[in-house]
mmCIF file of C-alpha atoms and ligand atoms in Angstrom:
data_model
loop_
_atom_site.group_PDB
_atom_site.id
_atom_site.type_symbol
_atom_site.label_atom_id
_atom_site.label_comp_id
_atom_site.label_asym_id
_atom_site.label_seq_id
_atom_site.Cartn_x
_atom_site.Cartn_y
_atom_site.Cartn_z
ATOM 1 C CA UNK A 13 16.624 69.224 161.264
ATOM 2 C CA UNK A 14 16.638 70.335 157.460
ATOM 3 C CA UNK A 15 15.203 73.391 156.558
ATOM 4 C CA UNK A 16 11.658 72.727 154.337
ATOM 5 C CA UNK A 17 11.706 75.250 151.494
ATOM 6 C CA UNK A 18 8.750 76.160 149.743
ATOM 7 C CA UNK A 19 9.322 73.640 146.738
ATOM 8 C CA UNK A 20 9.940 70.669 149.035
ATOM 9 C CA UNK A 21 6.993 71.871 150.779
ATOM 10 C CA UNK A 22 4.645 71.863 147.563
ATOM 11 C CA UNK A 23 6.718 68.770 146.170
ATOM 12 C CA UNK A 24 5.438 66.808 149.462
ATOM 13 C CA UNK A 25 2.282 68.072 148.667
ATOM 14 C CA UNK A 26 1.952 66.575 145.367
ATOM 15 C CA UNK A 27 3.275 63.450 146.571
ATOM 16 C CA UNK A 28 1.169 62.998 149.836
ATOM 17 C CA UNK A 29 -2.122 64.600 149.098
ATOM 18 C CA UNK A 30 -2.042 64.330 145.070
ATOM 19 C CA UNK A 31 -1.751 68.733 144.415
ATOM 20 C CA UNK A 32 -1.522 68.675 140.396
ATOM 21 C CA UNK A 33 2.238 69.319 139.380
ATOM 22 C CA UNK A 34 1.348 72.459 137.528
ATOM 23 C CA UNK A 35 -0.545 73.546 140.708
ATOM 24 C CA UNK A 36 2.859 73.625 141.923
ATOM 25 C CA UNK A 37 5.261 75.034 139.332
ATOM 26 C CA UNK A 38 2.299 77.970 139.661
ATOM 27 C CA UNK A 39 2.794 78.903 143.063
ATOM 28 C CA UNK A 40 6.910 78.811 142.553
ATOM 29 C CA UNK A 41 6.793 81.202 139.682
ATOM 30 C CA UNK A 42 3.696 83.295 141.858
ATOM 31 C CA UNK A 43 6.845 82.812 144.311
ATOM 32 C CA UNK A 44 9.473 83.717 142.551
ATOM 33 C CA UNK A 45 7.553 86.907 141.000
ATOM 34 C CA UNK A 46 7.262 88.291 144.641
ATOM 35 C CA UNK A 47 11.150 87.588 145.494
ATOM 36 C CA UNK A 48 11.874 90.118 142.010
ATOM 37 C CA UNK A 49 8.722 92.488 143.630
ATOM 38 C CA UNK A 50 10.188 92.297 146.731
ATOM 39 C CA UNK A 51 13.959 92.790 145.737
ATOM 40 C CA UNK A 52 12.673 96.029 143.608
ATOM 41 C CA UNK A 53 10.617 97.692 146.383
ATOM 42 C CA UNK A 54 13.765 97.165 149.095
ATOM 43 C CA UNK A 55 15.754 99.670 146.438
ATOM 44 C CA UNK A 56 13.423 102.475 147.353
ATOM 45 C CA UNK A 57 14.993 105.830 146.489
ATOM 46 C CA UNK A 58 17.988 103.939 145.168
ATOM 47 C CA UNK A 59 16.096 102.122 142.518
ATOM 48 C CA UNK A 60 14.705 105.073 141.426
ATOM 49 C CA UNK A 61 11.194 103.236 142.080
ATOM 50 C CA UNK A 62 9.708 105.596 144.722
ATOM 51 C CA UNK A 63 6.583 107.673 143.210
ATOM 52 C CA UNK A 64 3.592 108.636 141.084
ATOM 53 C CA UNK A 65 3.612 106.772 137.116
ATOM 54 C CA UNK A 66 1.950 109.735 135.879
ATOM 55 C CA UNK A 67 -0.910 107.354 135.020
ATOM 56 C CA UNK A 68 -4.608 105.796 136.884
ATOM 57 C CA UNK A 69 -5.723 102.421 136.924
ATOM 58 C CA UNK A 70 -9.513 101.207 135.847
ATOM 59 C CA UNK A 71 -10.613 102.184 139.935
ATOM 60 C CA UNK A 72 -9.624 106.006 138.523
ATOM 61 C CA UNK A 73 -6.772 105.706 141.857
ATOM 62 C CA UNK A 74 -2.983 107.051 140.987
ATOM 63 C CA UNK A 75 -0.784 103.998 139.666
ATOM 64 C CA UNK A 76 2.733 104.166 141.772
ATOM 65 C CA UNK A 77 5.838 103.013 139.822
ATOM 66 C CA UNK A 78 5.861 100.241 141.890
ATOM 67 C CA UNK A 79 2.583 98.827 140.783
ATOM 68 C CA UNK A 80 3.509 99.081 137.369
ATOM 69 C CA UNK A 81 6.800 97.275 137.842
ATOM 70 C CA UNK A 82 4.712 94.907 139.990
ATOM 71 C CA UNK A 83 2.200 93.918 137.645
ATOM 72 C CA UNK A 84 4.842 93.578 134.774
ATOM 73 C CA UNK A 85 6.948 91.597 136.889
ATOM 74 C CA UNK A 86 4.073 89.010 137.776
ATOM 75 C CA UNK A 87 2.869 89.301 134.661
ATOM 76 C CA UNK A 88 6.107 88.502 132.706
ATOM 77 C CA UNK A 89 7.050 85.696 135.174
ATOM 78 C CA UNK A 90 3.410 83.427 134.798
ATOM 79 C CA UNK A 91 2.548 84.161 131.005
ATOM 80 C CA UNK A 92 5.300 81.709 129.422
ATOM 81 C CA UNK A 93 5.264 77.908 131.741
ATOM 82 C CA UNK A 94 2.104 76.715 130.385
ATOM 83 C CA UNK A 95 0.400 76.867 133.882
ATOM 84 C CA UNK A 96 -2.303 79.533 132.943
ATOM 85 C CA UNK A 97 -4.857 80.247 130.818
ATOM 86 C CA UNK A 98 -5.347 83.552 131.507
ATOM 87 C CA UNK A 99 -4.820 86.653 134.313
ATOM 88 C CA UNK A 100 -6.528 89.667 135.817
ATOM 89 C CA UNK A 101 -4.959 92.285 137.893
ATOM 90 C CA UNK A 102 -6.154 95.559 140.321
ATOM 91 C CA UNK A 103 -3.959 97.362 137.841
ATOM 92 C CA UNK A 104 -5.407 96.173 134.335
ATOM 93 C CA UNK A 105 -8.857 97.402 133.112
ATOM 94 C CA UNK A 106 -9.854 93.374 131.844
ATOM 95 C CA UNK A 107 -8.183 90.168 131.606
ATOM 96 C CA UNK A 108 -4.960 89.259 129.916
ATOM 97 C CA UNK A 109 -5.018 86.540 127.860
ATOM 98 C CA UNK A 110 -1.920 84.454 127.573
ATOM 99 C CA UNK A 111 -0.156 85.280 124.253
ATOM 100 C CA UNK A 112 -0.749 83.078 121.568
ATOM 101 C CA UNK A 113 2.985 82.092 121.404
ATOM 102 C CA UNK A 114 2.872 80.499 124.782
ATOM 103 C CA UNK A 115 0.957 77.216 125.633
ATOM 104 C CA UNK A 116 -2.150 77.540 127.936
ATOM 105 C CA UNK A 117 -2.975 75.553 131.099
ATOM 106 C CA UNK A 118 -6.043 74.776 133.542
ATOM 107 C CA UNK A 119 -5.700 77.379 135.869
ATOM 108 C CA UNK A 120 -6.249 81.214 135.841
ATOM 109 C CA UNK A 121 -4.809 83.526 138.222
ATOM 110 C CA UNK A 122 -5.964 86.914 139.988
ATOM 111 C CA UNK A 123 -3.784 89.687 141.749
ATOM 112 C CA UNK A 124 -3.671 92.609 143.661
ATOM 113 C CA UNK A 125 0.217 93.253 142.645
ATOM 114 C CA UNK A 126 1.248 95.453 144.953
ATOM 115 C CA UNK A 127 -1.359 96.173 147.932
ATOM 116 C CA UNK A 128 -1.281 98.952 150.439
ATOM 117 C CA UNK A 129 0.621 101.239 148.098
ATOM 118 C CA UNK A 130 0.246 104.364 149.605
ATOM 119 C CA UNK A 131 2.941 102.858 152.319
ATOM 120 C CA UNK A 132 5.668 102.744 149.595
ATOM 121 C CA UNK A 133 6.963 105.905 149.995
ATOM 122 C CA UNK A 134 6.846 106.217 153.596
ATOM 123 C CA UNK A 135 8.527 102.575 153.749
ATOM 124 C CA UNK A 136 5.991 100.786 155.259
ATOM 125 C CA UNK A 137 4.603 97.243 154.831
ATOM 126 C CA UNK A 138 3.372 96.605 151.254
ATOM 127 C CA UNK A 139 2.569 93.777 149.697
ATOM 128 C CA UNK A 140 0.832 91.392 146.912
ATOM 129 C CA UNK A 141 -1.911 89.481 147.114
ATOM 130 C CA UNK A 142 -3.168 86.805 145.030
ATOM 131 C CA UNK A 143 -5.884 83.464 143.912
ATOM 132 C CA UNK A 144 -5.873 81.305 141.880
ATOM 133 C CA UNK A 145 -8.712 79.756 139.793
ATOM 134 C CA UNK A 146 -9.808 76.574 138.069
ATOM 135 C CA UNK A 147 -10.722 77.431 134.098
ATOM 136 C CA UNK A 148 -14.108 76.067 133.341
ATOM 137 C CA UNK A 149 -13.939 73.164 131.501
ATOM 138 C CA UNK A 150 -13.657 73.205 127.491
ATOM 139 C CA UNK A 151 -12.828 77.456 127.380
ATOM 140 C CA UNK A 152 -9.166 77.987 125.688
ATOM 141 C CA UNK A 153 -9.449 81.691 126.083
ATOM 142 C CA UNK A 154 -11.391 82.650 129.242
ATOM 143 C CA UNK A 155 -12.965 86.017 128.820
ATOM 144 C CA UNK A 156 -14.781 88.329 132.266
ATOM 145 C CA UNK A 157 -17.588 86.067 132.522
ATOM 146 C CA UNK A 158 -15.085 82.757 133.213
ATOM 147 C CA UNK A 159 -13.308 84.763 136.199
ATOM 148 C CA UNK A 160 -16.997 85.349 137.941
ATOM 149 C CA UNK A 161 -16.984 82.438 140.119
ATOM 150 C CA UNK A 162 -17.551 82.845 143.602
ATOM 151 C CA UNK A 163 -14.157 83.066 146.214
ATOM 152 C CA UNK A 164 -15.479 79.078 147.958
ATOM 153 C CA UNK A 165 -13.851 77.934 144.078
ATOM 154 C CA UNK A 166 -10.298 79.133 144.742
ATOM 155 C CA UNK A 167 -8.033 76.269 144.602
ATOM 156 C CA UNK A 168 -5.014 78.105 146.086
ATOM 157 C CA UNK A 169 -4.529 81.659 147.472
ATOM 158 C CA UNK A 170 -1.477 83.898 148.852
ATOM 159 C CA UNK A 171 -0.026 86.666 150.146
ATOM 160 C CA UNK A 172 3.600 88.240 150.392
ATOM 161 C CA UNK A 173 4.077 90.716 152.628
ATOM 162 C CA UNK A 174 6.998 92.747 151.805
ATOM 163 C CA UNK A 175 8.106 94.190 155.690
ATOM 164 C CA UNK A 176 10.826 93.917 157.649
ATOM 165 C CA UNK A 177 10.857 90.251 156.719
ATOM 166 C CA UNK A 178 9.520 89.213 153.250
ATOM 167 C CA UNK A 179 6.914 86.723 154.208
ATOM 168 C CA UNK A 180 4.928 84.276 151.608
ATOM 169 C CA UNK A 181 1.741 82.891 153.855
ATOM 170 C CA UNK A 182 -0.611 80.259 151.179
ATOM 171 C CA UNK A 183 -3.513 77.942 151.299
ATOM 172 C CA UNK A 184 -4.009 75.070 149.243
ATOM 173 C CA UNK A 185 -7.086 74.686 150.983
ATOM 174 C CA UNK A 186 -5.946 72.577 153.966
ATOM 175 C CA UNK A 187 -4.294 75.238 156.340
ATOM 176 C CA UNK A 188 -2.108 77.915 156.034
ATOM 177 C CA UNK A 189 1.167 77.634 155.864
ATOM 178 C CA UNK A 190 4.095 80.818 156.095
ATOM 179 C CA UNK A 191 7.161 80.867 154.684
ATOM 180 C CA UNK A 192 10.068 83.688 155.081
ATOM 181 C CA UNK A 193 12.139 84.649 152.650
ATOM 182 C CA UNK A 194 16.198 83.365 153.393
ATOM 183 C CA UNK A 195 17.857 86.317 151.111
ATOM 184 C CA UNK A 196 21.356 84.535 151.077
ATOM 185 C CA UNK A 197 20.018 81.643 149.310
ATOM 186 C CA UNK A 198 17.116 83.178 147.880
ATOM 187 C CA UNK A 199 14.362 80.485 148.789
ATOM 188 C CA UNK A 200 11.430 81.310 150.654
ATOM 189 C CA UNK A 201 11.487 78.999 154.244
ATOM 190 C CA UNK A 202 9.131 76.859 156.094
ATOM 191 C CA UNK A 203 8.695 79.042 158.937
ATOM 192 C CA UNK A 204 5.380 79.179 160.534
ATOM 193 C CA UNK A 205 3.076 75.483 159.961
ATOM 194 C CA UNK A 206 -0.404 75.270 160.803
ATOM 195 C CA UNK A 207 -1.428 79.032 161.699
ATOM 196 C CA UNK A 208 -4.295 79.377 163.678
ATOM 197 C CA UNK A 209 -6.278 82.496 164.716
ATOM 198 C CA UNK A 210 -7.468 82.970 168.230
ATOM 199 C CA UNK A 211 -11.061 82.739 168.680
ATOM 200 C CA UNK A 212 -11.261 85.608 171.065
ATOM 201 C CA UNK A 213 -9.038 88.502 170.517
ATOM 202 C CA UNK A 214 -8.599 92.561 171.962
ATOM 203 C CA UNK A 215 -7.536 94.211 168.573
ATOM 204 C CA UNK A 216 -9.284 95.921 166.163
ATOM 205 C CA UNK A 217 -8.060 97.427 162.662
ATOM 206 C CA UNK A 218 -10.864 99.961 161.150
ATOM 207 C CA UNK A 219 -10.000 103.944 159.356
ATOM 208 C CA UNK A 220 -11.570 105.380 162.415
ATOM 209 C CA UNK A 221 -11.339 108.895 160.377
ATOM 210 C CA UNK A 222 -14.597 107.421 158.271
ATOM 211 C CA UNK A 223 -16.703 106.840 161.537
ATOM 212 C CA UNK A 224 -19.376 109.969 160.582
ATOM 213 C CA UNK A 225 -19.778 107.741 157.311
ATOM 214 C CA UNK A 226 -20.696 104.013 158.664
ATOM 215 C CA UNK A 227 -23.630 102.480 158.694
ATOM 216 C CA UNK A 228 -25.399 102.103 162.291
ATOM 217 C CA UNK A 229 -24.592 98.871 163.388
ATOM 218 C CA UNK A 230 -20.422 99.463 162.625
ATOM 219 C CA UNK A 231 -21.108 102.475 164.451
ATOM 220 C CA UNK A 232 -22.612 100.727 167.690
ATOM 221 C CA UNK A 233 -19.905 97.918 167.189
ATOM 222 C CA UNK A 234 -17.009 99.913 167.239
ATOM 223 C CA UNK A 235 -18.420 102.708 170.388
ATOM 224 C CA UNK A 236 -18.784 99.301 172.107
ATOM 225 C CA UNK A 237 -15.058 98.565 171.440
ATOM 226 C CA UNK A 238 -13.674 101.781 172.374
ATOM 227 C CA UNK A 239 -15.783 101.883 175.688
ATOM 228 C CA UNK A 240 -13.627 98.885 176.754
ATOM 229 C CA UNK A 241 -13.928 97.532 180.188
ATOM 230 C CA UNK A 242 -16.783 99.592 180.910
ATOM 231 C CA UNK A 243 -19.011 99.271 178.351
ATOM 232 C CA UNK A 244 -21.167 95.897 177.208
ATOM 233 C CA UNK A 245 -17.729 94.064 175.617
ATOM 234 C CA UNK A 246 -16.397 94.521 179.414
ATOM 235 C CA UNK A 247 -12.841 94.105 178.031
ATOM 236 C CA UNK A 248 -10.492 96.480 177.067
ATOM 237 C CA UNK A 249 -9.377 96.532 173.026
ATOM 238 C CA UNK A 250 -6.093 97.959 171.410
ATOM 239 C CA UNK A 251 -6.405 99.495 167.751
ATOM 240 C CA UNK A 252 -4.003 99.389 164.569
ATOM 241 C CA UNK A 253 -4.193 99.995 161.357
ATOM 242 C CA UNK A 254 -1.117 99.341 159.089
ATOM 243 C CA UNK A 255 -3.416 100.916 155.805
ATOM 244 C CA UNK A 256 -2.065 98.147 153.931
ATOM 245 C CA UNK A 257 -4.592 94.683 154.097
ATOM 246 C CA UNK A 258 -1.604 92.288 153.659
ATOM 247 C CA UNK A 259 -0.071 94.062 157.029
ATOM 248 C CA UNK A 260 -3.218 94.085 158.811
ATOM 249 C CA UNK A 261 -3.986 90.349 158.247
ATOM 250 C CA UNK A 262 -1.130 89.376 158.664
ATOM 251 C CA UNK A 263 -1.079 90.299 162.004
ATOM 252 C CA UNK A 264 -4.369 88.968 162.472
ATOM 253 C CA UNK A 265 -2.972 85.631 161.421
ATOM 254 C CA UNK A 266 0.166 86.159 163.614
ATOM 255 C CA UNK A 267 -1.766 87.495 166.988
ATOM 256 C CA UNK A 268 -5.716 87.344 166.238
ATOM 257 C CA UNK A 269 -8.154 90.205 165.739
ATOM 258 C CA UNK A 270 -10.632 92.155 163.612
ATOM 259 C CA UNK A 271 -10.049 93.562 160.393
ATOM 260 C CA UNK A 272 -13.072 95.584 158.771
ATOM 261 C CA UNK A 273 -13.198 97.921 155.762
ATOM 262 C CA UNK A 274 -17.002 98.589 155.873
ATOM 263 C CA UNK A 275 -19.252 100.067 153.067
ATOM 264 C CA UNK A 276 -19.306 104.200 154.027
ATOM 265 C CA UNK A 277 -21.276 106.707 152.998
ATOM 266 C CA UNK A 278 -18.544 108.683 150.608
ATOM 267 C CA UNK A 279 -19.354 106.493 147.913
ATOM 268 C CA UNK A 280 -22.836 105.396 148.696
ATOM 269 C CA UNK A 281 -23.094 103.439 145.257
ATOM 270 C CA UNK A 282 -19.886 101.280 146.259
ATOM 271 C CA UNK A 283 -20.681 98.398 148.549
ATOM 272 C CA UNK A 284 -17.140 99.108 149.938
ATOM 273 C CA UNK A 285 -13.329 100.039 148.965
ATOM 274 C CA UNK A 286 -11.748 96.817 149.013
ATOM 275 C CA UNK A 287 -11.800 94.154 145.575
ATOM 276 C CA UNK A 288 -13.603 91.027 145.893
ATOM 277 C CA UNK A 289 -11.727 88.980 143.647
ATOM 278 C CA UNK A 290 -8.200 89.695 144.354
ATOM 279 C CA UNK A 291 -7.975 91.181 147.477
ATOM 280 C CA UNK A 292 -11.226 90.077 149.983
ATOM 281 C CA UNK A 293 -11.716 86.693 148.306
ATOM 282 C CA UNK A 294 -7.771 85.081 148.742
ATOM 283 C CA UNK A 295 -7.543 87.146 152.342
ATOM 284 C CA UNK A 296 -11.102 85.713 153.484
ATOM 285 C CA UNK A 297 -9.833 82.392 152.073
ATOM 286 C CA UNK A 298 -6.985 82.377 154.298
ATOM 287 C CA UNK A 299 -8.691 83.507 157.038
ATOM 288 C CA UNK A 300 -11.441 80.693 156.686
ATOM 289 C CA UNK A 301 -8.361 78.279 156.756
ATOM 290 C CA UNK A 302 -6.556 79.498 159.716
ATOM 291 C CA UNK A 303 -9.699 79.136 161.761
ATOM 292 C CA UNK A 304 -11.128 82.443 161.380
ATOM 293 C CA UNK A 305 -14.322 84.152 159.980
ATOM 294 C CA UNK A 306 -14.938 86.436 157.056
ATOM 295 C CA UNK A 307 -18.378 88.320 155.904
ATOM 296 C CA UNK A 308 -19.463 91.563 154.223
ATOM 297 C CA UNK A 309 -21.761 92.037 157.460
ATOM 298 C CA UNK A 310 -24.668 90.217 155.881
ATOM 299 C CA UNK A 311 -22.716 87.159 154.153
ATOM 300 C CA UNK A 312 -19.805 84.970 154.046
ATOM 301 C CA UNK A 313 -17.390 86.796 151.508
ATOM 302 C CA UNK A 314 -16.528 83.645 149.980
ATOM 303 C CA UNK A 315 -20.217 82.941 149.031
ATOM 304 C CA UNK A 316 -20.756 86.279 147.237
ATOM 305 C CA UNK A 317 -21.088 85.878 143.081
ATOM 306 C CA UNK A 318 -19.052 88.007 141.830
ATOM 307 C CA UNK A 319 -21.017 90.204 138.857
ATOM 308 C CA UNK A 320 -17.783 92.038 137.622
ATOM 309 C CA UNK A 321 -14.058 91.821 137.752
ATOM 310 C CA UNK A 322 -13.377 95.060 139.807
ATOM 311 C CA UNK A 323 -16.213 94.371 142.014
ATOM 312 C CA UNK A 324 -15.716 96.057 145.437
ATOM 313 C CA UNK A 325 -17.202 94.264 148.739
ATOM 314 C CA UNK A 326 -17.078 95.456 152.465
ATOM 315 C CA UNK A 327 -14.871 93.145 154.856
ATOM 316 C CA UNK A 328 -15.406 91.385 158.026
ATOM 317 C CA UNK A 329 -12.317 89.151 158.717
ATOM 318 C CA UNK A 330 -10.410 88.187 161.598
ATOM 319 C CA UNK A 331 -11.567 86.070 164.575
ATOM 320 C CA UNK A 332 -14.325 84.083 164.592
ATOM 321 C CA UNK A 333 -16.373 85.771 167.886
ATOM 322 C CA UNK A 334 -15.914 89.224 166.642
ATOM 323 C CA UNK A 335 -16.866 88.778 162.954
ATOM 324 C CA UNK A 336 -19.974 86.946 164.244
ATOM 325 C CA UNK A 337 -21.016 89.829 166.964
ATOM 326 C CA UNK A 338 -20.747 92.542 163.782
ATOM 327 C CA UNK A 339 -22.500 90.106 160.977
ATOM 328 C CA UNK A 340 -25.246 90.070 163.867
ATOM 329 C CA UNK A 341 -25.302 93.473 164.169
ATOM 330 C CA UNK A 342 -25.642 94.084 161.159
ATOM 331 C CA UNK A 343 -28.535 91.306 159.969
ATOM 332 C CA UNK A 344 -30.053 92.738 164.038
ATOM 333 C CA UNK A 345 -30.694 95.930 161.977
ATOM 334 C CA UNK A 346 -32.276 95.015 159.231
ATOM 335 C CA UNK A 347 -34.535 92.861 160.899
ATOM 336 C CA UNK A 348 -35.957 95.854 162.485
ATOM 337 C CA UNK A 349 -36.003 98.068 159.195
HETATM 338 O O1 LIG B 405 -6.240 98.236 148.514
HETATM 339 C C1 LIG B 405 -6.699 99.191 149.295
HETATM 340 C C2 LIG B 405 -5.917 99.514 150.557
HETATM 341 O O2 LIG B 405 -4.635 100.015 150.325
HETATM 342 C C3 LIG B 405 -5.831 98.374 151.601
HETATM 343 O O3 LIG B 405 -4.660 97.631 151.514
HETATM 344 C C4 LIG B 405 -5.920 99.116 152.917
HETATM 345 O O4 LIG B 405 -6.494 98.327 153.928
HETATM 346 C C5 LIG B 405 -6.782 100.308 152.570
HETATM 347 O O5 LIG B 405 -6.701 100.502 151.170
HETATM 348 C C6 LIG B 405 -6.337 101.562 153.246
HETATM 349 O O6 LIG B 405 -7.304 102.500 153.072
HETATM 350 P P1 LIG B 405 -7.321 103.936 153.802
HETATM 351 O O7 LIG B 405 -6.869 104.855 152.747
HETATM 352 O O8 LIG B 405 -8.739 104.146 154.191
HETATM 353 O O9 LIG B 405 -6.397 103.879 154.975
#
C-alpha cells in the first residue's frame, strides 16, 4: 500500500471534507518549520546550538539558543505565503504582525516554539507546539484583543515532538492524526490514524517535588494515587514525568493517562505555570479529539476566555475518568468552603 504523506493527507482533506486550501498550505509550512527546528536541535553540541542566549523572554524565564532559532525559524517560514494575518509566540512579548511587504490571509497562528526546553541540553524530548486561529472578520491587522478568543475556536492545532523519532500529531477538529518524520525523503508519514485515549488508565505525570505547594484536593488526589492497591483507587499507578508537555502528552495519546500542572502556592498570583493559548489550549484540543478530557480543575480549558496573551492556566488532561475524579475534587471542595 502507498505511503500517505502529510500533504496527500491534508490534500484529501480538502477534497473530501472541504478544509480551505490555505488551511492547508498553513499546516505544510507549520510542517516544514518543525523539519528545519527539528534538523537544528539533532546538531546539539555540533551545531553549536546547545545553551543560554544571554537574554529572557516576556515570562522573565532564560531564552535557550534554541528557542531563539526556533521562533525565527517558524517565524521566517509562515510570514511570506499569504496564509496569516498575524502571529504570537511564548518567546515574543506581543504579536507580530505580518510585514507590510507580504500579503495577509484569514488565519492567525500561536506557538510555543520550542517546549520543554530545559531538556535540550540533557538531550531529551523537546518539542513545539502550536494553534491556529480564525481572524475576526473585517480586521487587516489583528492586534492582543483579536487573539483573546477562547481555545473551543481553534480551527487546527499541533504538536512536533522532537525525540527519538520526530513526530507531527494534528487536529483539524475531526480526530487526531500522527505523522513521523521519513528523514531520507524528508516528508513527514501517515503513521498513527485515529488515536484514541483509554478511558481508564494507571499513569500519572505531576512535579511531585511541588506537593507541600498544592491545593487540597490535588493533594488528596494524588496520596490516593500513590496508595495504589490499598487505598480508595484500589489499583496500583506508575508515575513519569518527561518535564517537557509535548513528551508527556504524547505519551498520554500513545498509552493513556493523567497529565496535571496544577496552580501551587510559589506563585500564588499565577493560576498555574503552563500558557493557555499556545501550550494548554492546542494540547487540551487534541486531547478533547482523541477522546480524552481537559480542565483547569474547575472548567473545561477550552471554555476559559482568555484576558491576555501570556495568560497562564492550571492543566487537567489525559483520560477521561481521571480528569473527571480531580475536576470533582476540586469543585467537592469548594462546595464545602
Ligand atoms: O513550558 C513549560 C514546561 O517546560 C512544560 O513543557 C513542562 O511540563 C514543565 O514546564 C516542566 O516544569 P518543571 O520545571 O516543573 O518540571
Amino acid at each position: 500500500m502507498s505511503r500517505v504523506t502529510l500533504s496527500r493527507y491534508l490534500i484529501e482533506q480538502t477534497r473530501d471534507h472541504g478544509t480551505p486550501a490555505d488551511l492547508r498550505f498553513l499546516i505544510e509550512v507549520v510542517a516544514r518549520a518543525c523539519k528545519a527546528i527539528s534538523h537544528a536541535v539533532s546538531k546539539g553540541a555540533l551545531g553549536g546550538v546547545l545553551g543560554n542566549a544571554g537574554t529572557d523572554n516576556v515570562q522573565g524565564e532564560a531564552q535557550k539558543k534554541l528557542d531563539v532559532i526556533s521562533n525565527e525559524i517558524l517565524l521566517e517560514a509562515n510570514e511570506w505565503g499569504g496564509h496569516l494575518a498575524a502571529m504570537a509566540s511564548e518567546e515574543m512579548d506581543t504579536v507580530y504582525p505580518i510585514p507590510g511587504r507580504f500579503p495577509k490571509g484569514a488565519y492567525m497562528l500561536l506557538f510555543d516554539p520550542l517546549d520543554g526546553s530545559s531538556n535540550i541540553d540533557i538531550n531529551g524530548s523537546v518539542g513545539t507546539i502550536f494553534s491556529v486561529l480564525r481572524c475576526p472578520d473585517g480586521v487587516s491587522e489583528p492586534g492582543e484583543a483579536d487573539f483573546l478568543q477562547p481555545g473551543v475556536t481553534q480551527v487546527a492545532a499541533g504538536y512536533a515532538m522532537y525525540g527519538p523519532q520526530t513526530i507531527l500529531m494534528l487536529t483539524l477538529g475531526s480526530g487526531v492524526k500522527g505523522f513521523t518524520l521519513d528523514r531520507e525523503l524528508g516528508s513527514f508519514v501517515l503513521t498513527h490514524d485515529d488515536i484514541r485515549i483509554p478511558e481508564q488508565t494507571q499513569e500519572f505525570a505531576i512535579n511531585t517535588s511541588n506537593a507541600r505547594h498544592w491545593e487540597a484536593p490535588v493533594q488528596r488526589y494524588v496520596e490516593e494515587l500513590l496508595a495504589g492497591q490499598t487505598g480508595p483507587l484500589g489499583k496500583n499507578y506508575n508515575m513519569r514525568w518527561i518535564a517537557a508537555m509535548v513528551g508527556d502528552v504524547h505519551r498520554i495519546l500513545t498509552r493513556g493517562g493523567i497529565f496535571m500542572y496544577p496552580w501551587d502556592a510559589r506563585e500564588p498570583n499565577k493560576p498555574g505555570k503552563l500558557r493557555l493559548m499556545y501550550e494548554a489550549n492546542p494540547m487540551s484540543f487534541i486531547v478533547e479529539q482523541a477522546g480524552g478530557a481537559a480542565t483547569n480543575g474547575r472548567q473545561r480549558i477550552l471554555d476559559i476566555q482568555p484576558s491576555s496573551l501570556h495568560e497562564r492556566v492550571a492543566v487537567f488532561l489525559g483520560s477521561k475518568a481521571e480528569v473527571e475524579r480531580i475536576t470533582r475534587y476540586h469543585l467537592e471542595a469548594d462546595a464545602a468552603r
